[in-house]
């Protein structure tokens, strides 16, 4: 991989970790069970995306 490609992956990893943490934080504050479940699923999806990017390394 080139340096630029590695920097892109590093940036993408950071974004996915951020999105995951924000989804978890938001889900913990929600009262509506359906909405909380949806946001929790989003956090899990961002974790999966993170793992895929991490697997490229």
Coordinates of C-alpha atoms in Angstrom, one line a residue:
X1 CA 0.0 0.0 0.0
X2 CA 1.1 3.5 -0.6
X3 CA 1.5 6.1 2.1
X4 CA -1.6 7.9 0.8
X5 CA -3.7 4.7 1.0
X6 CA -2.5 4.0 4.5
X7 CA -3.4 7.6 5.5
X8 CA -6.9 7.1 4.0
X9 CA -7.4 3.9 6.0
X10 CA -6.2 5.6 9.2
X11 CA -8.6 8.5 8.6
X12 CA -11.5 6.1 7.9
X13 CA -10.7 4.1 11.1
X14 CA -10.9 7.3 13.1
X15 CA -14.2 8.3 11.5
X16 CA -15.7 4.9 12.2
X17 CA -14.6 4.9 15.8
X18 CA -16.0 8.4 16.2
X19 CA -19.4 7.4 14.6
X20 CA -19.5 4.3 16.8
X21 CA -18.9 6.2 20.0
X22 CA -21.4 8.9 19.1
X23 CA -24.1 6.2 18.3
X24 CA -23.4 4.4 21.6
X25 CA -23.5 7.7 23.5
X26 CA -26.8 8.7 21.8
X27 CA -28.4 5.3 22.3
X28 CA -27.6 5.5 26.1
X29 CA -29.6 8.7 26.3
X30 CA -32.7 7.6 24.3
X31 CA -35.9 6.6 26.0
X32 CA -37.8 5.2 23.0
X33 CA -37.0 1.5 22.7
X34 CA -37.4 1.3 18.9
X35 CA -35.2 4.3 18.3
X36 CA -32.6 3.1 20.8
X37 CA -32.5 -0.2 19.1
X38 CA -32.0 1.4 15.7
X39 CA -29.1 3.6 16.9
X40 CA -27.5 0.6 18.7
X41 CA -27.7 -1.2 15.3
X42 CA -26.0 1.8 13.7
X43 CA -23.2 1.5 16.3
X44 CA -22.7 -2.2 15.5
X45 CA -22.6 -1.4 11.8
X46 CA -19.9 1.2 12.3
X47 CA -18.0 -1.4 14.4
X48 CA -18.2 -3.9 11.5
X49 CA -17.0 -1.2 9.0
X50 CA -14.1 -0.5 11.4
X51 CA -13.2 -4.1 11.5
X52 CA -13.2 -4.3 7.7
X53 CA -10.9 -1.3 7.3
X54 CA -8.7 -2.7 10.1
X55 CA -8.5 -6.0 8.2
X56 CA -6.9 -4.2 5.3
X57 CA -3.9 -3.4 7.5

